[in-house]
Amino acid sequence: MEHSGGASHSESLLFLTDDQLRKGIEAMFFAYRGFTADPDRILEGMDYGRAHHRALHFIHRSPGTTVNNLLAILGVTKQSLNRVLRGLIEDGLVESRVGRADKRERHLHLTKKGGDLERSLSDAQRARMRAAYRAAGPGAVQGFRQVLEAMMDDSTRRQYQSLKETSL
Amino acid sequence: MEHSGGASHSESLLFLTDDQLRKGIEAMFFAYRGFTADPDRILEGMDYGRAHHRALHFIHRSPGTTVNNLLAILGVTKQSLNRVLRGLIEDGLVESRVGRADKRERHLHLTKKGGDLERSLSDAQRARMRAAYRAAGPGAVQGFRQVLEAMMDDSTRRQYQSLKETSL
DNA sequence: GTTGGAAAGTCAACAAGGCTGACATAAACT
DNA sequence: AGTTTATGTCAGCCTTGTTGACTTTCCAAC
């Protein structure tokens, strides 16, 4: 058992056994389920799903963002995003305003109704994150974020970081 | 900027601002994309997807596991899992053996071919995890796992922990 | 021994949310 | 004027999840 990939061990914390890595992988898998569980519960029954949650989140986060912008962040096709946005716009949760400088662009904003749903979703998700942070203790938070950042693709990390610095 | 949700700041690490929590949430979202990117790339083109990867992973992890066992771990319906398993069995990646003690049960094992694919998938995923751990540094790894564990649902955490202690 | 119920498998239908390709429109750029 | 860009839309497909209904197998309790 242990270090099945060959090479000698020694618990020098920067030599990482396959077993340590596997635990991290499984933790990531199981934790993501918890991460999405509360919003999923809120959304089930409504006509919406995880894709709607993501759109609401990033529109809330960057009000006035364009469709193209959102596409880049979400990493899906415009057809896929369009289906989601159409529903949100029809139901009056999102407002699509023609750009002033560039009239081809649509700038997206949450309505009162959209903002309300976004808040209930993010409240639930934040509550879980807060509880996890508290349970793990002060030191853990930084490590958590560092590993997650390092796990991203380079292009994703750039998006995350430019987003990170944008105040809400 | 910062602490948009009101309340005073002070970086007392256990007072968590909405902004800190939001960063964690977005990090989780973006990191999960990276987490699945490499296996997804390997599987595209084959007839398989993420669901097949998960089945292969946990069968490799707990050889001889029953279908019911796997259902509980994966958290999907038997119909959904069955479709995935059927494909893997037909293609000779997974072997389904009738239980000796209880002949209703099917015990699942990877074949040579299934083991090969599982290895290539987990090699890729481990490589990314290893790189992330290295980049984040020794201290970060523990914090990462602690927060993820705390983020899981209680029942999921129990599964994770009993799995965690099982040596491979 | 018969029967009740659990484990497993199967069929059918459906939904969400990805994808591609093709095409339309308007606006901006050159 | 012609090209590129931003967006939207139609049609169709795939994966992976769902529910419901039904069968077969087989253990275990009566």
mmCIF file of C-alpha atoms (C1' of nucleotides) in Angstrom:
data_model
loop_
_atom_site.group_PDB
_atom_site.id
_atom_site.type_symbol
_atom_site.label_atom_id
_atom_site.label_comp_id
_atom_site.label_asym_id
_atom_site.label_seq_id
_atom_site.Cartn_x
_atom_site.Cartn_y
_atom_site.Cartn_z
ATOM 1 C CA MET A 1 0.000 0.000 0.000
ATOM 2 C CA GLU A 2 0.917 3.661 -0.275
ATOM 3 C CA HIS A 3 3.169 5.127 -2.979
ATOM 4 C CA SER A 4 1.987 2.785 -5.694
ATOM 5 C CA GLY A 5 3.473 5.068 -8.329
ATOM 6 C CA GLY A 6 6.940 3.992 -7.281
ATOM 7 C CA ALA A 7 9.669 6.241 -5.828
ATOM 8 C CA SER A 8 10.553 6.323 -2.149
ATOM 9 C CA HIS A 9 8.423 8.029 0.446
ATOM 10 C CA SER A 10 9.520 10.038 3.534
ATOM 11 C CA GLU A 11 6.756 12.243 4.868
ATOM 12 C CA SER A 12 8.510 15.460 3.752
ATOM 13 C CA LEU A 13 5.205 17.193 3.048
ATOM 14 C CA LEU A 14 6.364 18.135 -0.410
ATOM 15 C CA PHE A 15 6.693 14.583 -1.406
ATOM 16 C CA LEU A 16 3.114 13.733 -2.055
ATOM 17 C CA THR A 17 1.992 10.141 -1.983
ATOM 18 C CA ASP A 18 -0.657 8.878 -4.344
ATOM 19 C CA ASP A 19 -2.724 8.222 -1.252
ATOM 20 C CA GLN A 20 -2.609 11.850 -0.143
ATOM 21 C CA LEU A 21 -3.524 12.951 -3.627
ATOM 22 C CA ARG A 22 -6.378 10.499 -3.847
ATOM 23 C CA LYS A 23 -7.832 11.793 -0.607
ATOM 24 C CA GLY A 24 -7.695 15.301 -1.996
ATOM 25 C CA ILE A 25 -9.439 14.178 -5.161
ATOM 26 C CA GLU A 26 -12.202 12.421 -3.275
ATOM 27 C CA ALA A 27 -12.590 15.346 -0.886
ATOM 28 C CA MET A 28 -13.031 17.624 -3.868
ATOM 29 C CA PHE A 29 -15.670 15.351 -5.361
ATOM 30 C CA PHE A 30 -17.709 14.981 -2.189
ATOM 31 C CA ALA A 31 -17.324 18.593 -1.125
ATOM 32 C CA TYR A 32 -18.611 19.886 -4.440
ATOM 33 C CA ARG A 33 -21.829 18.013 -3.808
ATOM 34 C CA GLY A 34 -22.254 19.864 -0.546
ATOM 35 C CA PHE A 35 -21.257 23.108 -2.186
ATOM 36 C CA THR A 36 -24.150 22.940 -4.641
ATOM 37 C CA ALA A 37 -26.671 21.161 -2.418
ATOM 38 C CA ASP A 38 -28.376 24.159 -0.796
ATOM 39 C CA PRO A 39 -28.931 26.242 -3.938
ATOM 40 C CA ASP A 40 -30.050 23.099 -5.764
ATOM 41 C CA ARG A 41 -32.652 22.511 -3.077
ATOM 42 C CA ILE A 42 -33.928 26.071 -3.359
ATOM 43 C CA LEU A 43 -34.112 25.884 -7.136
ATOM 44 C CA GLU A 44 -35.818 22.530 -7.431
ATOM 45 C CA GLY A 45 -39.492 23.071 -7.944
ATOM 46 C CA MET A 46 -38.853 26.389 -9.640
ATOM 47 C CA ASP A 47 -38.174 26.116 -13.337
ATOM 48 C CA TYR A 48 -34.517 26.820 -12.698
ATOM 49 C CA GLY A 49 -31.357 24.848 -12.171
ATOM 50 C CA ARG A 50 -27.687 25.242 -11.492
ATOM 51 C CA ALA A 51 -27.110 27.012 -14.786
ATOM 52 C CA HIS A 52 -29.564 29.740 -13.782
ATOM 53 C CA HIS A 53 -27.857 30.086 -10.440
ATOM 54 C CA ARG A 54 -24.506 30.635 -12.089
ATOM 55 C CA ALA A 55 -25.912 33.260 -14.434
ATOM 56 C CA LEU A 56 -27.599 35.086 -11.551
ATOM 57 C CA HIS A 57 -24.428 34.954 -9.502
ATOM 58 C CA PHE A 58 -22.191 36.504 -12.096
ATOM 59 C CA ILE A 59 -24.730 39.102 -13.208
ATOM 60 C CA HIS A 60 -25.118 40.124 -9.577
ATOM 61 C CA ARG A 61 -21.383 40.136 -9.227
ATOM 62 C CA SER A 62 -20.731 42.267 -12.309
ATOM 63 C CA PRO A 63 -23.874 44.261 -13.029
ATOM 64 C CA GLY A 64 -24.028 45.485 -16.590
ATOM 65 C CA THR A 65 -21.810 42.694 -17.836
ATOM 66 C CA THR A 66 -22.286 41.781 -21.484
ATOM 67 C CA VAL A 67 -23.372 38.421 -22.821
ATOM 68 C CA ASN A 68 -19.916 37.794 -24.283
ATOM 69 C CA ASN A 69 -18.330 38.526 -20.950
ATOM 70 C CA LEU A 70 -20.603 36.090 -19.215
ATOM 71 C CA LEU A 71 -19.893 33.443 -21.838
ATOM 72 C CA ALA A 72 -16.190 33.708 -21.153
ATOM 73 C CA ILE A 73 -16.664 33.414 -17.409
ATOM 74 C CA LEU A 74 -19.094 30.528 -17.515
ATOM 75 C CA GLY A 75 -17.252 28.643 -20.225
ATOM 76 C CA VAL A 76 -20.334 27.507 -22.121
ATOM 77 C CA THR A 77 -21.642 28.165 -25.621
ATOM 78 C CA LYS A 78 -23.825 31.137 -26.393
ATOM 79 C CA GLN A 79 -26.675 28.819 -27.328
ATOM 80 C CA SER A 80 -26.537 27.204 -23.946
ATOM 81 C CA LEU A 81 -26.316 30.493 -22.078
ATOM 82 C CA ASN A 82 -28.985 32.033 -24.271
ATOM 83 C CA ARG A 83 -31.531 29.425 -23.317
ATOM 84 C CA VAL A 84 -30.901 30.149 -19.659
ATOM 85 C CA LEU A 85 -30.907 33.936 -20.060
ATOM 86 C CA ARG A 86 -34.069 33.872 -22.141
ATOM 87 C CA GLY A 87 -35.910 32.164 -19.310
ATOM 88 C CA LEU A 88 -34.604 34.596 -16.723
ATOM 89 C CA ILE A 89 -35.484 37.602 -18.888
ATOM 90 C CA GLU A 90 -38.970 36.304 -19.718
ATOM 91 C CA ASP A 91 -39.650 35.719 -16.049
ATOM 92 C CA GLY A 92 -38.447 39.195 -15.190
ATOM 93 C CA LEU A 93 -35.410 38.261 -13.117
ATOM 94 C CA VAL A 94 -32.876 39.712 -15.520
ATOM 95 C CA GLU A 95 -33.035 42.848 -17.596
ATOM 96 C CA SER A 96 -31.157 43.127 -20.895
ATOM 97 C CA ARG A 97 -30.272 46.690 -21.862
ATOM 98 C CA VAL A 98 -28.918 47.663 -25.264
ATOM 99 C CA GLY A 99 -25.447 49.164 -24.913
ATOM 100 C CA ARG A 100 -25.106 52.922 -25.208
ATOM 101 C CA ALA A 101 -21.596 53.079 -26.604
ATOM 102 C CA ASP A 102 -21.924 49.883 -28.608
ATOM 103 C CA LYS A 103 -25.499 49.087 -29.443
ATOM 104 C CA ARG A 104 -24.688 45.504 -30.390
ATOM 105 C CA GLU A 105 -23.976 44.682 -26.794
ATOM 106 C CA ARG A 106 -26.591 43.742 -24.224
ATOM 107 C CA HIS A 107 -25.856 44.759 -20.688
ATOM 108 C CA LEU A 108 -27.350 42.456 -18.098
ATOM 109 C CA HIS A 109 -28.806 43.516 -14.776
ATOM 110 C CA LEU A 110 -30.815 41.792 -12.081
ATOM 111 C CA THR A 111 -34.292 43.119 -11.406
ATOM 112 C CA LYS A 112 -35.639 43.331 -7.866
ATOM 113 C CA LYS A 113 -37.089 39.854 -8.320
ATOM 114 C CA GLY A 114 -33.809 38.521 -9.706
ATOM 115 C CA GLY A 115 -31.866 40.128 -6.906
ATOM 116 C CA ASP A 116 -34.147 38.515 -4.348
ATOM 117 C CA LEU A 117 -33.608 35.039 -5.739
ATOM 118 C CA GLU A 118 -29.872 35.599 -6.088
ATOM 119 C CA ARG A 119 -29.714 36.678 -2.473
ATOM 120 C CA SER A 120 -31.544 33.645 -1.190
ATOM 121 C CA LEU A 121 -29.246 31.382 -3.189
ATOM 122 C CA SER A 122 -26.042 33.083 -2.163
ATOM 123 C CA ASP A 123 -27.156 33.381 1.453
ATOM 124 C CA ALA A 124 -27.534 29.628 1.571
ATOM 125 C CA GLN A 125 -24.214 29.018 -0.126
ATOM 126 C CA ARG A 126 -22.414 31.558 2.024
ATOM 127 C CA ALA A 127 -23.866 30.040 5.167
ATOM 128 C CA ARG A 128 -22.340 26.704 4.302
ATOM 129 C CA MET A 129 -19.024 28.259 3.352
ATOM 130 C CA ARG A 130 -18.985 30.236 6.595
ATOM 131 C CA ALA A 131 -19.693 27.131 8.630
ATOM 132 C CA ALA A 132 -16.949 25.248 6.804
ATOM 133 C CA TYR A 133 -14.437 28.036 7.367
ATOM 134 C CA ARG A 134 -15.345 28.259 11.048
ATOM 135 C CA ALA A 135 -15.089 24.519 11.510
ATOM 136 C CA ALA A 136 -11.742 24.337 9.753
ATOM 137 C CA GLY A 137 -10.269 27.246 11.681
ATOM 138 C CA PRO A 138 -8.509 30.461 10.690
ATOM 139 C CA GLY A 139 -5.380 28.899 9.239
ATOM 140 C CA ALA A 140 -7.244 26.593 6.917
ATOM 141 C CA VAL A 141 -8.977 29.292 4.916
ATOM 142 C CA GLN A 142 -5.855 30.571 3.250
ATOM 143 C CA GLY A 143 -4.636 27.110 2.369
ATOM 144 C CA PHE A 144 -7.994 26.216 0.934
ATOM 145 C CA ARG A 145 -8.017 29.153 -1.426
ATOM 146 C CA GLN A 146 -4.368 28.702 -2.391
ATOM 147 C CA VAL A 147 -4.840 25.109 -3.441
ATOM 148 C CA LEU A 148 -8.022 25.900 -5.345
ATOM 149 C CA GLU A 149 -6.337 28.731 -7.218
ATOM 150 C CA ALA A 150 -3.432 26.516 -8.118
ATOM 151 C CA MET A 151 -5.831 23.896 -9.423
ATOM 152 C CA MET A 152 -7.385 26.194 -12.017
ATOM 153 C CA ASP A 153 -6.392 26.319 -15.659
ATOM 154 C CA ASP A 154 -4.204 29.342 -16.359
ATOM 155 C CA SER A 155 -6.845 31.181 -18.339
ATOM 156 C CA THR A 156 -9.466 30.481 -15.690
ATOM 157 C CA ARG A 157 -7.140 31.690 -12.953
ATOM 158 C CA ARG A 158 -6.691 34.973 -14.763
ATOM 159 C CA GLN A 159 -10.455 35.427 -14.943
ATOM 160 C CA TYR A 160 -10.816 34.506 -11.299
ATOM 161 C CA GLN A 161 -8.140 36.934 -10.232
ATOM 162 C CA SER A 162 -9.447 39.887 -12.169
ATOM 163 C CA LEU A 163 -12.870 39.095 -10.768
ATOM 164 C CA LYS A 164 -11.436 38.689 -7.293
ATOM 165 C CA GLU A 165 -10.099 42.219 -7.259
ATOM 166 C CA THR A 166 -13.352 43.745 -8.404
ATOM 167 C CA SER A 167 -15.167 44.960 -5.341
ATOM 168 C CA LEU A 168 -18.809 44.180 -5.176
ATOM 169 C CA MET B 1 -14.826 48.187 -0.942
ATOM 170 C CA GLU B 2 -14.752 44.946 1.069
ATOM 171 C CA HIS B 3 -17.418 44.073 3.692
ATOM 172 C CA SER B 4 -20.367 45.024 1.509
ATOM 173 C CA GLY B 5 -22.746 43.084 3.712
ATOM 174 C CA GLY B 6 -22.345 45.688 6.404
ATOM 175 C CA ALA B 7 -20.711 45.134 9.800
ATOM 176 C CA SER B 8 -17.221 46.294 10.614
ATOM 177 C CA HIS B 9 -14.128 44.519 9.358
ATOM 178 C CA SER B 10 -10.889 43.906 11.263
ATOM 179 C CA GLU B 11 -8.984 41.016 9.718
ATOM 180 C CA SER B 12 -9.669 38.750 12.708
ATOM 181 C CA LEU B 13 -9.764 35.687 10.480
ATOM 182 C CA LEU B 14 -12.791 34.281 12.237
ATOM 183 C CA PHE B 15 -14.920 37.162 11.336
ATOM 184 C CA LEU B 16 -15.762 36.284 7.781
ATOM 185 C CA THR B 17 -16.929 38.996 5.439
ATOM 186 C CA ASP B 18 -19.360 38.253 2.644
ATOM 187 C CA ASP B 19 -16.527 39.203 0.333
ATOM 188 C CA GLN B 20 -14.202 36.549 1.724
ATOM 189 C CA LEU B 21 -16.961 33.996 1.450
ATOM 190 C CA ARG B 22 -17.760 34.997 -2.098
ATOM 191 C CA LYS B 23 -14.137 34.557 -3.103
ATOM 192 C CA GLY B 24 -14.210 31.079 -1.644
ATOM 193 C CA ILE B 25 -17.377 30.270 -3.549
ATOM 194 C CA GLU B 26 -15.976 31.481 -6.840
ATOM 195 C CA ALA B 27 -12.678 29.703 -6.224
ATOM 196 C CA MET B 28 -14.604 26.487 -5.687
ATOM 197 C CA PHE B 29 -16.537 26.972 -8.918
ATOM 198 C CA PHE B 30 -13.512 27.727 -11.065
ATOM 199 C CA ALA B 31 -11.296 25.131 -9.442
ATOM 200 C CA TYR B 32 -13.798 22.360 -10.040
ATOM 201 C CA ARG B 33 -13.556 23.064 -13.726
ATOM 202 C CA GLY B 34 -9.820 22.514 -13.592
ATOM 203 C CA PHE B 35 -10.301 19.471 -11.427
ATOM 204 C CA THR B 36 -12.352 17.694 -14.082
ATOM 205 C CA ALA B 37 -10.669 19.154 -17.165
ATOM 206 C CA ASP B 38 -7.943 16.551 -17.722
ATOM 207 C CA PRO B 39 -10.078 13.414 -17.356
ATOM 208 C CA ASP B 40 -12.774 15.054 -19.483
ATOM 209 C CA ARG B 41 -10.217 15.624 -22.218
ATOM 210 C CA ILE B 42 -9.087 12.001 -22.107
ATOM 211 C CA LEU B 43 -12.647 10.711 -22.205
ATOM 212 C CA GLU B 44 -13.919 12.904 -25.007
ATOM 213 C CA GLY B 45 -13.855 10.941 -28.210
ATOM 214 C CA MET B 46 -14.303 7.692 -26.320
ATOM 215 C CA ASP B 47 -17.913 6.792 -25.667
ATOM 216 C CA TYR B 48 -17.457 7.731 -22.028
ATOM 217 C CA GLY B 49 -18.010 10.742 -19.827
ATOM 218 C CA ARG B 50 -17.576 11.940 -16.286
ATOM 219 C CA ALA B 51 -20.077 9.422 -14.965
ATOM 220 C CA HIS B 52 -17.934 6.582 -16.311
ATOM 221 C CA HIS B 53 -14.865 8.112 -14.727
ATOM 222 C CA ARG B 54 -16.553 8.220 -11.333
ATOM 223 C CA ALA B 55 -17.664 4.610 -11.591
ATOM 224 C CA LEU B 56 -14.172 3.479 -12.598
ATOM 225 C CA HIS B 57 -12.629 5.474 -9.776
ATOM 226 C CA PHE B 58 -14.727 3.983 -7.015
ATOM 227 C CA ILE B 59 -14.604 0.449 -8.381
ATOM 228 C CA HIS B 60 -10.822 0.737 -8.506
ATOM 229 C CA ARG B 61 -10.868 2.165 -5.021
ATOM 230 C CA SER B 62 -13.050 -0.549 -3.513
ATOM 231 C CA PRO B 63 -12.725 -3.640 -5.678
ATOM 232 C CA GLY B 64 -15.617 -6.020 -5.244
ATOM 233 C CA THR B 65 -17.985 -3.278 -4.161
ATOM 234 C CA THR B 66 -21.643 -3.963 -4.806
ATOM 235 C CA VAL B 67 -23.925 -1.942 -7.025
ATOM 236 C CA ASN B 68 -25.868 -0.707 -4.018
ATOM 237 C CA ASN B 69 -22.680 0.413 -2.359
ATOM 238 C CA LEU B 70 -21.671 2.339 -5.421
ATOM 239 C CA LEU B 71 -25.115 3.932 -5.652
ATOM 240 C CA ALA B 72 -24.765 5.276 -2.134
ATOM 241 C CA ILE B 73 -21.320 6.706 -2.834
ATOM 242 C CA LEU B 74 -22.183 8.272 -6.170
ATOM 243 C CA GLY B 75 -25.548 9.550 -5.054
ATOM 244 C CA VAL B 76 -27.398 8.754 -8.271
ATOM 245 C CA THR B 77 -30.287 6.448 -9.108
ATOM 246 C CA LYS B 78 -29.708 2.814 -9.982
ATOM 247 C CA GLN B 79 -31.137 3.434 -13.452
ATOM 248 C CA SER B 80 -28.591 6.105 -14.075
ATOM 249 C CA LEU B 81 -25.709 4.076 -12.731
ATOM 250 C CA ASN B 82 -26.950 0.991 -14.518
ATOM 251 C CA ARG B 83 -26.704 2.637 -17.899
ATOM 252 C CA VAL B 84 -23.112 3.597 -17.174
ATOM 253 C CA LEU B 85 -22.173 0.201 -15.778
ATOM 254 C CA ARG B 86 -23.805 -1.636 -18.680
ATOM 255 C CA GLY B 87 -21.581 0.234 -21.106
ATOM 256 C CA LEU B 88 -18.464 -0.461 -19.104
ATOM 257 C CA ILE B 89 -19.331 -4.139 -18.726
ATOM 258 C CA GLU B 90 -20.199 -4.561 -22.417
ATOM 259 C CA ASP B 91 -16.913 -2.965 -23.389
ATOM 260 C CA GLY B 92 -15.020 -5.230 -21.025
ATOM 261 C CA LEU B 93 -13.740 -2.601 -18.623
ATOM 262 C CA VAL B 94 -15.726 -3.798 -15.649
ATOM 263 C CA GLU B 95 -16.547 -7.315 -14.555
ATOM 264 C CA SER B 96 -19.713 -8.039 -12.606
ATOM 265 C CA ARG B 97 -19.478 -11.137 -10.426
ATOM 266 C CA VAL B 98 -22.453 -12.714 -8.725
ATOM 267 C CA GLY B 99 -21.997 -12.641 -4.946
ATOM 268 C CA ARG B 100 -21.022 -15.862 -3.199
ATOM 269 C CA ALA B 101 -22.646 -15.219 0.156
ATOM 270 C CA ASP B 102 -25.584 -13.331 -1.329
ATOM 271 C CA LYS B 103 -26.144 -14.223 -4.922
ATOM 272 C CA ARG B 104 -28.407 -11.226 -5.494
ATOM 273 C CA GLU B 105 -25.471 -8.928 -5.175
ATOM 274 C CA ARG B 106 -23.105 -8.132 -8.013
ATOM 275 C CA HIS B 107 -19.508 -7.492 -7.088
ATOM 276 C CA LEU B 108 -17.727 -5.120 -9.400
ATOM 277 C CA HIS B 109 -14.124 -5.364 -10.495
ATOM 278 C CA LEU B 110 -12.008 -3.626 -13.083
ATOM 279 C CA THR B 111 -10.557 -5.745 -15.857
ATOM 280 C CA LYS B 112 -7.054 -5.126 -17.175
ATOM 281 C CA LYS B 113 -8.543 -2.817 -19.772
ATOM 282 C CA GLY B 114 -10.644 -0.996 -17.186
ATOM 283 C CA GLY B 115 -7.660 -0.663 -14.889
ATOM 284 C CA ASP B 116 -5.628 0.832 -17.701
ATOM 285 C CA LEU B 117 -8.198 3.510 -18.411
ATOM 286 C CA GLU B 118 -8.715 4.234 -14.734
ATOM 287 C CA ARG B 119 -4.979 4.670 -14.326
ATOM 288 C CA SER B 120 -4.659 7.095 -17.188
ATOM 289 C CA LEU B 121 -7.543 9.136 -15.806
ATOM 290 C CA SER B 122 -6.306 9.188 -12.245
ATOM 291 C CA ASP B 123 -2.726 9.853 -13.317
ATOM 292 C CA ALA B 124 -3.902 12.992 -15.036
ATOM 293 C CA GLN B 125 -6.030 14.071 -12.113
ATOM 294 C CA ARG B 126 -3.318 13.319 -9.593
ATOM 295 C CA ALA B 127 -0.785 15.260 -11.621
ATOM 296 C CA ARG B 128 -2.916 18.363 -11.386
ATOM 297 C CA MET B 129 -3.571 17.849 -7.696
ATOM 298 C CA ARG B 130 0.136 17.336 -7.083
ATOM 299 C CA ALA B 131 0.999 20.512 -8.950
ATOM 300 C CA ALA B 132 -1.627 22.438 -7.005
ATOM 301 C CA TYR B 133 -0.356 21.127 -3.669
ATOM 302 C CA ARG B 134 3.222 21.959 -4.599
ATOM 303 C CA ALA B 135 2.311 25.445 -5.748
ATOM 304 C CA ALA B 136 0.295 26.130 -2.616
ATOM 305 C CA GLY B 137 2.989 24.841 -0.290
ATOM 306 C CA PRO B 138 3.024 22.336 2.574
ATOM 307 C CA GLY B 139 0.833 24.268 4.983
ATOM 308 C CA ALA B 140 -1.962 24.773 2.527
ATOM 309 C CA VAL B 141 -2.709 21.110 1.969
ATOM 310 C CA GLN B 142 -4.119 20.495 5.418
ATOM 311 C CA GLY B 143 -6.290 23.594 5.319
ATOM 312 C CA PHE B 144 -7.600 22.639 1.928
ATOM 313 C CA ARG B 145 -8.760 19.236 3.091
ATOM 314 C CA GLN B 146 -10.175 20.565 6.353
ATOM 315 C CA VAL B 147 -12.383 23.108 4.637
ATOM 316 C CA LEU B 148 -13.560 20.599 2.045
ATOM 317 C CA GLU B 149 -14.470 18.079 4.727
ATOM 318 C CA ALA B 150 -16.384 20.692 6.657
ATOM 319 C CA MET B 151 -18.277 21.616 3.514
ATOM 320 C CA MET B 152 -19.723 18.138 2.990
ATOM 321 C CA ASP B 153 -23.169 17.049 4.112
ATOM 322 C CA ASP B 154 -22.991 14.960 7.265
ATOM 323 C CA SER B 155 -23.907 11.708 5.572
ATOM 324 C CA THR B 156 -21.442 12.362 2.774
ATOM 325 C CA ARG B 157 -18.689 13.131 5.262
ATOM 326 C CA ARG B 158 -19.263 9.812 6.955
ATOM 327 C CA GLN B 159 -18.897 8.030 3.622
ATOM 328 C CA TYR B 160 -15.800 10.024 2.808
ATOM 329 C CA GLN B 161 -14.214 9.246 6.140
ATOM 330 C CA SER B 162 -14.845 5.540 6.063
ATOM 331 C CA LEU B 163 -13.492 5.532 2.540
ATOM 332 C CA LYS B 164 -10.526 7.644 3.580
ATOM 333 C CA GLU B 165 -9.372 5.113 6.110
ATOM 334 C CA THR B 166 -9.551 2.256 3.661
ATOM 335 C CA SER B 167 -6.073 1.763 2.325
ATOM 336 C CA LEU B 168 -5.784 1.126 -1.337
ATOM 337 C "C1'" DG C 1 -42.354 -24.808 2.029
ATOM 338 C "C1'" DT C 2 -44.516 -20.674 1.121
ATOM 339 C "C1'" DT C 3 -44.326 -15.955 1.073
ATOM 340 C "C1'" DG C 4 -42.673 -11.155 1.898
ATOM 341 C "C1'" DG C 5 -39.370 -8.081 0.806
ATOM 342 C "C1'" DA C 6 -34.686 -6.697 -0.617
ATOM 343 C "C1'" DA C 7 -31.295 -6.477 -4.455
ATOM 344 C "C1'" DA C 8 -30.716 -6.095 -9.002
ATOM 345 C "C1'" DG C 9 -31.915 -5.358 -13.736
ATOM 346 C "C1'" DT C 10 -34.789 -3.535 -17.530
ATOM 347 C "C1'" DC C 11 -37.909 -0.640 -20.300
ATOM 348 C "C1'" DA C 12 -39.907 3.704 -21.263
ATOM 349 C "C1'" DA C 13 -40.333 8.414 -21.006
ATOM 350 C "C1'" DC C 14 -38.697 12.733 -19.806
ATOM 351 C "C1'" DA C 15 -35.751 17.019 -18.428
ATOM 352 C "C1'" DA C 16 -31.660 19.872 -17.810
ATOM 353 C "C1'" DG C 17 -27.976 21.526 -19.753
ATOM 354 C "C1'" DG C 18 -24.157 20.760 -22.411
ATOM 355 C "C1'" DC C 19 -22.766 20.596 -27.632
ATOM 356 C "C1'" DT C 20 -22.515 21.682 -33.056
ATOM 357 C "C1'" DG C 21 -23.989 23.838 -37.282
ATOM 358 C "C1'" DA C 22 -26.410 27.147 -39.858
ATOM 359 C "C1'" DC C 23 -28.322 31.401 -40.365
ATOM 360 C "C1'" DA C 24 -30.194 36.409 -39.321
ATOM 361 C "C1'" DT C 25 -29.591 40.982 -37.811
ATOM 362 C "C1'" DA C 26 -27.575 45.079 -36.447
ATOM 363 C "C1'" DA C 27 -23.769 47.763 -35.457
ATOM 364 C "C1'" DA C 28 -19.120 48.855 -35.709
ATOM 365 C "C1'" DC C 29 -14.819 49.007 -37.947
ATOM 366 C "C1'" DT C 30 -11.674 49.649 -42.046
ATOM 367 C "C1'" DA D 1 -18.893 49.004 -49.478
ATOM 368 C "C1'" DG D 2 -17.334 45.108 -47.299
ATOM 369 C "C1'" DT D 3 -15.889 42.663 -43.166
ATOM 370 C "C1'" DT D 4 -15.982 41.611 -38.559
ATOM 371 C "C1'" DT D 5 -18.251 41.440 -34.124
ATOM 372 C "C1'" DA D 6 -22.078 40.730 -30.812
ATOM 373 C "C1'" DT D 7 -26.106 38.694 -30.245
ATOM 374 C "C1'" DG D 8 -29.997 35.827 -30.966
ATOM 375 C "C1'" DT D 9 -32.357 31.803 -32.752
ATOM 376 C "C1'" DC D 10 -33.658 27.298 -34.910
ATOM 377 C "C1'" DA D 11 -32.830 22.503 -35.165
ATOM 378 C "C1'" DG D 12 -30.818 18.513 -33.653
ATOM 379 C "C1'" DC D 13 -27.872 15.684 -30.852
ATOM 380 C "C1'" DC D 14 -25.517 13.765 -26.462
ATOM 381 C "C1'" DT D 15 -24.778 12.763 -21.570
ATOM 382 C "C1'" DT D 16 -26.491 12.192 -17.376
ATOM 383 C "C1'" DG D 17 -29.696 12.849 -14.316
ATOM 384 C "C1'" DT D 18 -34.865 11.849 -13.015
ATOM 385 C "C1'" DT D 19 -39.561 8.903 -12.119
ATOM 386 C "C1'" DG D 20 -42.539 5.011 -12.669
ATOM 387 C "C1'" DA D 21 -43.623 0.324 -13.660
ATOM 388 C "C1'" DC D 22 -42.413 -4.237 -13.874
ATOM 389 C "C1'" DT D 23 -39.567 -8.696 -13.563
ATOM 390 C "C1'" DT D 24 -36.348 -11.907 -11.716
ATOM 391 C "C1'" DT D 25 -33.732 -13.718 -8.153
ATOM 392 C "C1'" DC D 26 -33.102 -15.167 -3.778
ATOM 393 C "C1'" DC D 27 -32.699 -14.627 1.346
ATOM 394 C "C1'" DA D 28 -35.143 -15.091 5.498
ATOM 395 C "C1'" DA D 29 -38.925 -15.377 8.432
ATOM 396 C "C1'" DC D 30 -42.992 -17.611 9.355
#
